[in-house]
CSV table of C-alpha atoms and ligand atoms in Angstrom, one decimal:
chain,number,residue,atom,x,y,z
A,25,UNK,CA,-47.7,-29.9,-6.5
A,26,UNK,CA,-48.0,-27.1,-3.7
A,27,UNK,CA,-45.5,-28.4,-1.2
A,28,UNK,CA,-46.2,-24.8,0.7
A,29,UNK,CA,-47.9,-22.4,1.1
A,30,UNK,CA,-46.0,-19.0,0.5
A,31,UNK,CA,-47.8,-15.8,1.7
A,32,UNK,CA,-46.3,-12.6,-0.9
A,33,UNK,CA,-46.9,-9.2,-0.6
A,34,UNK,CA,-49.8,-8.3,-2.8
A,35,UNK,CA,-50.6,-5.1,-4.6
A,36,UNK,CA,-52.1,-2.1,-2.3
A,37,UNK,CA,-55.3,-1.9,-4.0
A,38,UNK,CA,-56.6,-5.5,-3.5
A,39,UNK,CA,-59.6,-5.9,-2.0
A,40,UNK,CA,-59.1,-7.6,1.5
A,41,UNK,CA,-61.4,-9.7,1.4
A,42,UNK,CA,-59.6,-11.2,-1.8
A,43,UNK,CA,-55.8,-10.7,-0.1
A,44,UNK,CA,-55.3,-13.6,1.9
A,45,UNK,CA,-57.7,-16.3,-0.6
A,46,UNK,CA,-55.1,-15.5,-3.3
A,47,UNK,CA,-51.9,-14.1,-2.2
A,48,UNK,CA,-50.3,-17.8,-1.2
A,49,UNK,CA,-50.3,-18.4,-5.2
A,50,UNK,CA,-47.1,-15.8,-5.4
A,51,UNK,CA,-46.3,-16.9,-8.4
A,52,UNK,CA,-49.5,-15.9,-10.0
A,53,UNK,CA,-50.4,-13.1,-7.5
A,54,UNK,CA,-50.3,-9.4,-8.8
A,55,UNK,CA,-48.2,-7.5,-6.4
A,56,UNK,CA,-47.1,-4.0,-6.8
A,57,UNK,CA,-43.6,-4.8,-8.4
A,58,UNK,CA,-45.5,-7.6,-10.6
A,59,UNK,CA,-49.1,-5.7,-11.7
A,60,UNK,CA,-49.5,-7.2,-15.2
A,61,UNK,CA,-47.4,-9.9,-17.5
A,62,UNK,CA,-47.2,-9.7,-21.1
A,63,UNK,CA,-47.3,-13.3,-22.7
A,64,UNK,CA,-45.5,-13.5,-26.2
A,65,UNK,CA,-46.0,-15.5,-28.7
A,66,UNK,CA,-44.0,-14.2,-31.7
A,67,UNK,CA,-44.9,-10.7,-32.3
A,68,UNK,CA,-48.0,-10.9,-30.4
A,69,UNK,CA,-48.1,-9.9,-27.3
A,70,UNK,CA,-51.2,-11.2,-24.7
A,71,UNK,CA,-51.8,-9.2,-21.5
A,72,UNK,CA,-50.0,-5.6,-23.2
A,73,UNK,CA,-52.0,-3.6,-24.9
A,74,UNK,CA,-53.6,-5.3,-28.3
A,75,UNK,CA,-56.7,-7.4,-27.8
A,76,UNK,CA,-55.5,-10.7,-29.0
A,77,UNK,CA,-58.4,-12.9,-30.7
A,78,UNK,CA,-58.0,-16.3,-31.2
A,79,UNK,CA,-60.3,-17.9,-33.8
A,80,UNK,CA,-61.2,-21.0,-35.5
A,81,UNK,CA,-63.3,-24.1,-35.6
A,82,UNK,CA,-63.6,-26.5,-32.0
A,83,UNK,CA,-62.3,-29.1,-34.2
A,84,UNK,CA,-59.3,-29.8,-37.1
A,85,UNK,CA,-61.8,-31.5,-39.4
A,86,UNK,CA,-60.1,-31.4,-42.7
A,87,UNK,CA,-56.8,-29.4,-44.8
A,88,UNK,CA,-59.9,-27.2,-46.4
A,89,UNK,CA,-61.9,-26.5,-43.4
A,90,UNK,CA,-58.4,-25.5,-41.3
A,91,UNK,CA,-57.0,-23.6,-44.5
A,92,UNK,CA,-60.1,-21.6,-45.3
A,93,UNK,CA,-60.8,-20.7,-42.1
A,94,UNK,CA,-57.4,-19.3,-40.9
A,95,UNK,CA,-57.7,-16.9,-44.2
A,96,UNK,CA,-61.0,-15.7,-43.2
A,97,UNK,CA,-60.4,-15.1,-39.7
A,98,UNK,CA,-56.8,-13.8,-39.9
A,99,UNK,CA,-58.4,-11.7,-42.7
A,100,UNK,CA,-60.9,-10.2,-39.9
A,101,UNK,CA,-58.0,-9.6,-37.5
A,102,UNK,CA,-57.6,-13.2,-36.0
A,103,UNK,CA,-53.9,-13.3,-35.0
A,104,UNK,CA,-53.9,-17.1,-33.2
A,105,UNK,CA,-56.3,-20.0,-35.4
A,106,UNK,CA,-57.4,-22.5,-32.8
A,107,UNK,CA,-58.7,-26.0,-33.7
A,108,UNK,CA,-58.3,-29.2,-32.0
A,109,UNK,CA,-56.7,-32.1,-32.8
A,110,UNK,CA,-57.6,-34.1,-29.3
A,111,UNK,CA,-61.0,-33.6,-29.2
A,112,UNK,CA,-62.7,-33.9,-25.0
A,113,UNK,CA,-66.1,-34.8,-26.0
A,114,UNK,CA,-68.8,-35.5,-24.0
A,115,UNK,CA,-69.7,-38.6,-25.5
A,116,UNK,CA,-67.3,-41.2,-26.2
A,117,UNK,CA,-69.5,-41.8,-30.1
A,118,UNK,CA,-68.6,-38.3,-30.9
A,119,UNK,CA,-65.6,-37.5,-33.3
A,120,UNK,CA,-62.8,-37.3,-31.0
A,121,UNK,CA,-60.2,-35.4,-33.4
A,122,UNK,CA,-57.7,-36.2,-35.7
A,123,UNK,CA,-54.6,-36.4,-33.5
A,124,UNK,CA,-51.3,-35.9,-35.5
A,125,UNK,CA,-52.6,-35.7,-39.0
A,126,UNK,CA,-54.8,-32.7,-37.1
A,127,UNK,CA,-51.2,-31.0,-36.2
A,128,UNK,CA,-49.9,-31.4,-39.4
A,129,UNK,CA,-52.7,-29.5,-40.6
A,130,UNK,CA,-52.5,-26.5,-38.5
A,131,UNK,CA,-48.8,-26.5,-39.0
A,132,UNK,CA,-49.8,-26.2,-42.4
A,133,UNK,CA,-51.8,-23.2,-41.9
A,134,UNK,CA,-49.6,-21.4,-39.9
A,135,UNK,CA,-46.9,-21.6,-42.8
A,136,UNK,CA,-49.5,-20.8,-45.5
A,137,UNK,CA,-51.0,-17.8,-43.0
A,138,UNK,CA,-48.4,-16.6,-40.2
A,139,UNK,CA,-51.2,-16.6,-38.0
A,140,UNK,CA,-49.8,-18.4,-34.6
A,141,UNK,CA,-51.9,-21.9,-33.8
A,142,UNK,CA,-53.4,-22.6,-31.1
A,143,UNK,CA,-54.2,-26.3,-29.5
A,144,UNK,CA,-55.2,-28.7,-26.7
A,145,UNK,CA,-53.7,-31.1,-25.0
A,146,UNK,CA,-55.4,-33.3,-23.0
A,147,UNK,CA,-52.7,-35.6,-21.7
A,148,UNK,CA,-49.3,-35.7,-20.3
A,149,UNK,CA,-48.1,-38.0,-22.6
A,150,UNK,CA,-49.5,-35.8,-25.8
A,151,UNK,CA,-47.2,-32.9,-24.8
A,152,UNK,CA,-43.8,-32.9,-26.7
A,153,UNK,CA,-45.7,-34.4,-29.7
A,154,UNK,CA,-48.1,-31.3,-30.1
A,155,UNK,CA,-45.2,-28.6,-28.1
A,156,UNK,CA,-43.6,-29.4,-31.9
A,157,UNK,CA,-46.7,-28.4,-33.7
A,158,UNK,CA,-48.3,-25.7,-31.6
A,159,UNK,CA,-47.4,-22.3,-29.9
A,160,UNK,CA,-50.0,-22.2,-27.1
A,161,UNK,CA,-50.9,-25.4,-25.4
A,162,UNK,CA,-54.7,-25.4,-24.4
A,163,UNK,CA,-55.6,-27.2,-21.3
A,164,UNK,CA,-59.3,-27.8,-21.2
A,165,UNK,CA,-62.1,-27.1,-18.5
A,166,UNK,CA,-61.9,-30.7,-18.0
A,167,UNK,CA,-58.4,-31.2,-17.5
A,168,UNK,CA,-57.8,-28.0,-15.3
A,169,UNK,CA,-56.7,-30.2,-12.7
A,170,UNK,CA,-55.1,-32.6,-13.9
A,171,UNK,CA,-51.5,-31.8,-11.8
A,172,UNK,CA,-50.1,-34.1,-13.7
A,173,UNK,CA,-50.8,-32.9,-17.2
A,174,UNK,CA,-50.0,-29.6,-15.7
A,175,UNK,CA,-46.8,-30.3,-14.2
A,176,UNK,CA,-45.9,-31.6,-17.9
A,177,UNK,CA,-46.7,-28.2,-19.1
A,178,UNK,CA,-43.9,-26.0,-16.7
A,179,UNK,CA,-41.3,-28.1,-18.0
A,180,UNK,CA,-42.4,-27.8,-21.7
A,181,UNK,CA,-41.1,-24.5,-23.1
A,182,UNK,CA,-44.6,-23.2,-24.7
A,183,UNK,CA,-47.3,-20.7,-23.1
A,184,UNK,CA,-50.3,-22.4,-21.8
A,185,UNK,CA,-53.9,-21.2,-22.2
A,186,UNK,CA,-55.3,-22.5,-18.8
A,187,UNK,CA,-59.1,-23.0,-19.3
A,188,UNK,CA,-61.2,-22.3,-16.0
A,189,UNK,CA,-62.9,-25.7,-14.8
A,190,UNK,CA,-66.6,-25.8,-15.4
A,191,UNK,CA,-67.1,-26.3,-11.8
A,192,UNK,CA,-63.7,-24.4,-10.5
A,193,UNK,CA,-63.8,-21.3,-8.2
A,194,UNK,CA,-61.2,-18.8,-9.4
A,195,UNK,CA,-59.0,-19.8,-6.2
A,196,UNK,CA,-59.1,-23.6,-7.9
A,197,UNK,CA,-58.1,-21.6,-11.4
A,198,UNK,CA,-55.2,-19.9,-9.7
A,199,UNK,CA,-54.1,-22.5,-8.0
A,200,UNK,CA,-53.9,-24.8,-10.9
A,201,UNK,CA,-51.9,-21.9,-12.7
A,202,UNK,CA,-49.5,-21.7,-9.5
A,203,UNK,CA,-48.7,-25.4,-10.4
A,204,UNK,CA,-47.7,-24.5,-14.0
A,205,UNK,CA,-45.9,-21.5,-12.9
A,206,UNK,CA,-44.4,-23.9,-10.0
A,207,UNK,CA,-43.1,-26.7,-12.4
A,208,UNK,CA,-41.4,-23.6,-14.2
A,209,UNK,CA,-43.6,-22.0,-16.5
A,210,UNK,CA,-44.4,-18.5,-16.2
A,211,UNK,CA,-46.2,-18.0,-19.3
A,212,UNK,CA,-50.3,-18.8,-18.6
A,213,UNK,CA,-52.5,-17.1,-20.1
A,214,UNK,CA,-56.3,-17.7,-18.1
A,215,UNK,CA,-59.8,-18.4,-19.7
A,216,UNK,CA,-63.1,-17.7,-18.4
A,217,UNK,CA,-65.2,-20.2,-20.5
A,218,UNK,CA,-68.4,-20.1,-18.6
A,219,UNK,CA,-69.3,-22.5,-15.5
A,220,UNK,CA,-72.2,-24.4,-14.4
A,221,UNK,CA,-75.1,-23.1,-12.6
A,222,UNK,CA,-78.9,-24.0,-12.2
A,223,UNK,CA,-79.6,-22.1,-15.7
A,224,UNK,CA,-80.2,-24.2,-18.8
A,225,UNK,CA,-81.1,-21.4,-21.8
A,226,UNK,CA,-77.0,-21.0,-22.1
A,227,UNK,CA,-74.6,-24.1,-22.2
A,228,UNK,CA,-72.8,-22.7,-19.3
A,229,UNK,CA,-73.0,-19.1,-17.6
A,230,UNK,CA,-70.5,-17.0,-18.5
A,231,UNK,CA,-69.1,-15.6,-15.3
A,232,UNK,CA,-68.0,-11.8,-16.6
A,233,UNK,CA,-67.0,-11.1,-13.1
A,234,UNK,CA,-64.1,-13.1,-13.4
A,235,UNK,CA,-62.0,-11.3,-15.7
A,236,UNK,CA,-61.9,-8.1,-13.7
A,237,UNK,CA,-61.4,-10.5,-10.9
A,238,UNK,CA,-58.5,-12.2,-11.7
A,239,UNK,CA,-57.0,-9.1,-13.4
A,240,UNK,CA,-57.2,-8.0,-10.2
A,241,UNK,CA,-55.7,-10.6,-7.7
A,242,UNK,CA,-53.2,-11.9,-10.8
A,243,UNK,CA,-50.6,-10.4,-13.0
A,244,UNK,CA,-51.7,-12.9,-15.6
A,245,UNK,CA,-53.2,-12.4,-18.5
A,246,UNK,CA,-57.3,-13.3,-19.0
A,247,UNK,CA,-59.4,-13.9,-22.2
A,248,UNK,CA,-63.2,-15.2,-22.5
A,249,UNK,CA,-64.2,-17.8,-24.6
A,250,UNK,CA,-67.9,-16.9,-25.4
A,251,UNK,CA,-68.4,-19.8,-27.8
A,252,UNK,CA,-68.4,-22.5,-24.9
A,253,UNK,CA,-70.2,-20.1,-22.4
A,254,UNK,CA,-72.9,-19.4,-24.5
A,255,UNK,CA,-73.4,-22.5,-26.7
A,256,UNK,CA,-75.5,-20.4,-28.6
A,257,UNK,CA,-74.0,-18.4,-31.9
A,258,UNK,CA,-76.3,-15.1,-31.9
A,259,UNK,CA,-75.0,-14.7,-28.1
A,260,UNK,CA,-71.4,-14.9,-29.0
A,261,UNK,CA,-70.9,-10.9,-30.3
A,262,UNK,CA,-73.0,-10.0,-27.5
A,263,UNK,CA,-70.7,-11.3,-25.0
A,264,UNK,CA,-67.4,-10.9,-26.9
A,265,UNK,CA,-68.6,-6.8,-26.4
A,266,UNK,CA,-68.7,-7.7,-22.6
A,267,UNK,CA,-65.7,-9.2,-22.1
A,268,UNK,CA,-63.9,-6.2,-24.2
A,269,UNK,CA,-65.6,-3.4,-21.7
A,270,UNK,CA,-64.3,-5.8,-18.8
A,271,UNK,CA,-60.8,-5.7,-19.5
A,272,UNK,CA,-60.3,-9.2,-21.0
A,273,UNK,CA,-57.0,-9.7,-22.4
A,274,UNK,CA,-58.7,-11.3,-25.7
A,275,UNK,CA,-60.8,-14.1,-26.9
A,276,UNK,CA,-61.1,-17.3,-27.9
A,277,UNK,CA,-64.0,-18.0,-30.6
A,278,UNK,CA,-65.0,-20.9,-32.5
A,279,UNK,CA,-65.5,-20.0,-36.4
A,280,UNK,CA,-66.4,-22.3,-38.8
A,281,UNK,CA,-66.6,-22.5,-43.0
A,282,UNK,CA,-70.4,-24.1,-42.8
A,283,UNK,CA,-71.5,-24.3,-39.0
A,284,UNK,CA,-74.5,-26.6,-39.7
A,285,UNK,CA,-72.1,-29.4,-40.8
A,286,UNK,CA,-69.1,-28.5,-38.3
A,287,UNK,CA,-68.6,-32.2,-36.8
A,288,UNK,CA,-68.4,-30.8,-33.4
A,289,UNK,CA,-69.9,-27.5,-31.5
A,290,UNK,CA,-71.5,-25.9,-34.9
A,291,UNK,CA,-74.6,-24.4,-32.6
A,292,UNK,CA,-72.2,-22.4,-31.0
A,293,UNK,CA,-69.7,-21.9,-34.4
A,294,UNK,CA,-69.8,-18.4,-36.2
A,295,UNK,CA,-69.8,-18.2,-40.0
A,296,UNK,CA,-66.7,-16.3,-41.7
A,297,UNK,CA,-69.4,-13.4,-42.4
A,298,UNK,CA,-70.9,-13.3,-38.8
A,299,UNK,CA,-67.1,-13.4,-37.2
A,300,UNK,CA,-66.3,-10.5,-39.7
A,301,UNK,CA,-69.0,-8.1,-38.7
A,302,UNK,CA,-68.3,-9.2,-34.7
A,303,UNK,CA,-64.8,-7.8,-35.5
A,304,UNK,CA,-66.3,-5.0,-36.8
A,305,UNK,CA,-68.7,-4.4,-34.3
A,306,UNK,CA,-66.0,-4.5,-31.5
A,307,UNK,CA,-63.8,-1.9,-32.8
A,308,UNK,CA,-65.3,0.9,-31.8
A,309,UNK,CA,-65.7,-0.8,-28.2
A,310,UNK,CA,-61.7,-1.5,-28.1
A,311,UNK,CA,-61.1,2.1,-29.1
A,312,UNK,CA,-62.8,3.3,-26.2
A,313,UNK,CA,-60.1,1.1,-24.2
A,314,UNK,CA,-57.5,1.8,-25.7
A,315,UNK,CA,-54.1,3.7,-23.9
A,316,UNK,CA,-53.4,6.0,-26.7
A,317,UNK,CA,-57.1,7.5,-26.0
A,318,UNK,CA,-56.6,8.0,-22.2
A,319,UNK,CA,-54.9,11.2,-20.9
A,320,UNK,CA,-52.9,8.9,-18.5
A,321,UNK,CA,-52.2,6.2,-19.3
A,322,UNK,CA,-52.7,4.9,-15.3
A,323,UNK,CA,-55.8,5.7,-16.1
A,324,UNK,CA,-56.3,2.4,-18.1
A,325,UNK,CA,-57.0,-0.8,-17.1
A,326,UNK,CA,-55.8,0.0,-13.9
A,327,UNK,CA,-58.9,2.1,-13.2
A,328,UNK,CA,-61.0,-0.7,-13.9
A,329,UNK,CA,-59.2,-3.3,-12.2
A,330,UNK,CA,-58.8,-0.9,-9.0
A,331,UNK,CA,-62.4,-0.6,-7.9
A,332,UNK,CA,-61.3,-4.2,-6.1
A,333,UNK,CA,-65.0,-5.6,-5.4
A,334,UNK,CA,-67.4,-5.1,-2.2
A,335,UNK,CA,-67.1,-6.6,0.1
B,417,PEP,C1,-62.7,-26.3,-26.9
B,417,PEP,O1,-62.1,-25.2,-26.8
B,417,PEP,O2,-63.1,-26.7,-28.0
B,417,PEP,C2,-63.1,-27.0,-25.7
B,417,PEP,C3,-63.3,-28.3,-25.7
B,417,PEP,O3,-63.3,-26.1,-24.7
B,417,PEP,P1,-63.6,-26.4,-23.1
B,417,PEP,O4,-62.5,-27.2,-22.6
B,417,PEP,O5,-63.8,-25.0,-22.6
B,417,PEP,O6,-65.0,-27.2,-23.1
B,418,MN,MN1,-65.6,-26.6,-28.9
């Protein structure tokens, strides 16, 4: 828990109106001897220069789902396969995962495909069993504040991908990331995964905004997850484009062998053909990004992330 509140000096550019809402999470806050952190996970780096995508189905649903979808989206350029095994659903008559035998499934597919895993947890007692399985622990937009779940995370040796609450300002994100970091894990990683608003033709809004937000006021990493924002599969390329023109970190899509029969989130799940030609489609975006293209390279991200906001 916060026991105080400690006020850091935060980098020059911030936008005051932003400075004092976010610079008592020091931990998380950017500051000018802090202005980015790089997040490894083996030889991946999240939050440096590659756009990391993470790809899979919502839900371990079998050994041939998991193992034919981490060759077909590592084949596209995937470098993390996400699936759950401890499933949040909505309703409690909906297939709620299949726990360990799910792990031993995506440890399986890491071996057979290098590709790093990717899973949540959704309780504080779940966390050594899948930290022994997994390389990123996923906390869930429902679980974002769960303090106790995430004080389990500092003290449990693996990055966390912190998933914005569907209802959570970015001050309630942070803050839940400054009790990760406080607990004594530096390595978060942030998700914008859409929120709630009056508007019912998406499942949730996706809030672009965020990202250059929070790359902004934190050193931390973000990706988007336009799967749950949208809800809808023909929006997720279309918003996978925005969040690369943002200055998201990476992504975090749900990909599936036969959608139509995916036992959980299929309306939102991309084929292995449709997630190809996404990749495809997004190169030419991420080239227009990338460092190696710019003159300076100060002339980056940074540029983006120092036009701050009106106020
Ligand atoms: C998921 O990634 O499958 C998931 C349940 O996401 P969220 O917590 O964002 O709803
Ligand atoms: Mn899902």
């Amino acid at each position: 828990m916060i026991r105080e509140l400690r006020v850091t000096k935060i980098a020059t550019r911030m936008n005051p109106k932003w400075n004092g809402q976010f610079s008592c999470f020091d931990l998380v806050a950017k500051t000018d001897e802090r202005p980015r952190s790089v997040v490894r996970v083996g030889d991946i780096e999240i939050g440096g220069n590659d756009f990391v995508v993470m790809a899979g189905p919502c839900a371990v649903e079998s050994e041939s789902q998991l193992l034919q979808t981490a060759v077909a989206v590592a084949d596209a350029g995937a470098r993390i396969l996400r699936g759950g095994a401890y499933k949040p659903r909505s309703s409690p008559y909906s297939f709620q995962g299949l726990g360990v035998e799910g792990l031993k499934i995506l440890r399986k597919a890491r071996e057979e495909t290098g590709l790093a895993i990717i899973t949540e947890v959704m309780s504080e007692e779940d966390v050594e069993v899948i930290a022994e399985y997994t390389d990123i622990m996923q906390v869930g937009t429902r679980s974002m504040e769960n303090y106790a779940l995430l004080e389990a995370l500092g003290r449990c040796g693996r990055p966390v991908l912190l998933k914005r609450g569907m209802t959570a300002t970015l001050e309630e994100l942070l803050r839940s990331a400054q009790v990760v970091a406080m607990a004594g894990n530096p390595r978060i990683i942030l998700c914008e995964r859409g929120i709630r608003t009056f508007e019912t033709a998406t499942r949730n809004t996706l809030d672009i905004a965020a990202v250059p937000v929070l790359k902004t006021v934190s050193h931390l990493p973000v990706i988007v997850d336009p799967s749950h924002a949208a809800g809808i599969r023909s929006l997720v390329p279309t918003l996978s484009r925005a969040a690369v023109v943002v200055g998201a970190d990476g992504l975090l899509v749900e990909v599936h062998p036969c959608p139509e029969q995916a036992l959980s989130d299929g309306d939102q799940s991309l084929s292995f053909g449709e997630f190809r030609c996404m990749m495809a489609d997004l190169q030419p975006y991420l080239d227009l990004q990338h460092p190696d293209l710019q003159q300076n390279e100060q002339q980056f991200r940074p540029q983006l992330l120092a036009v701050g906001g009106a106020d």
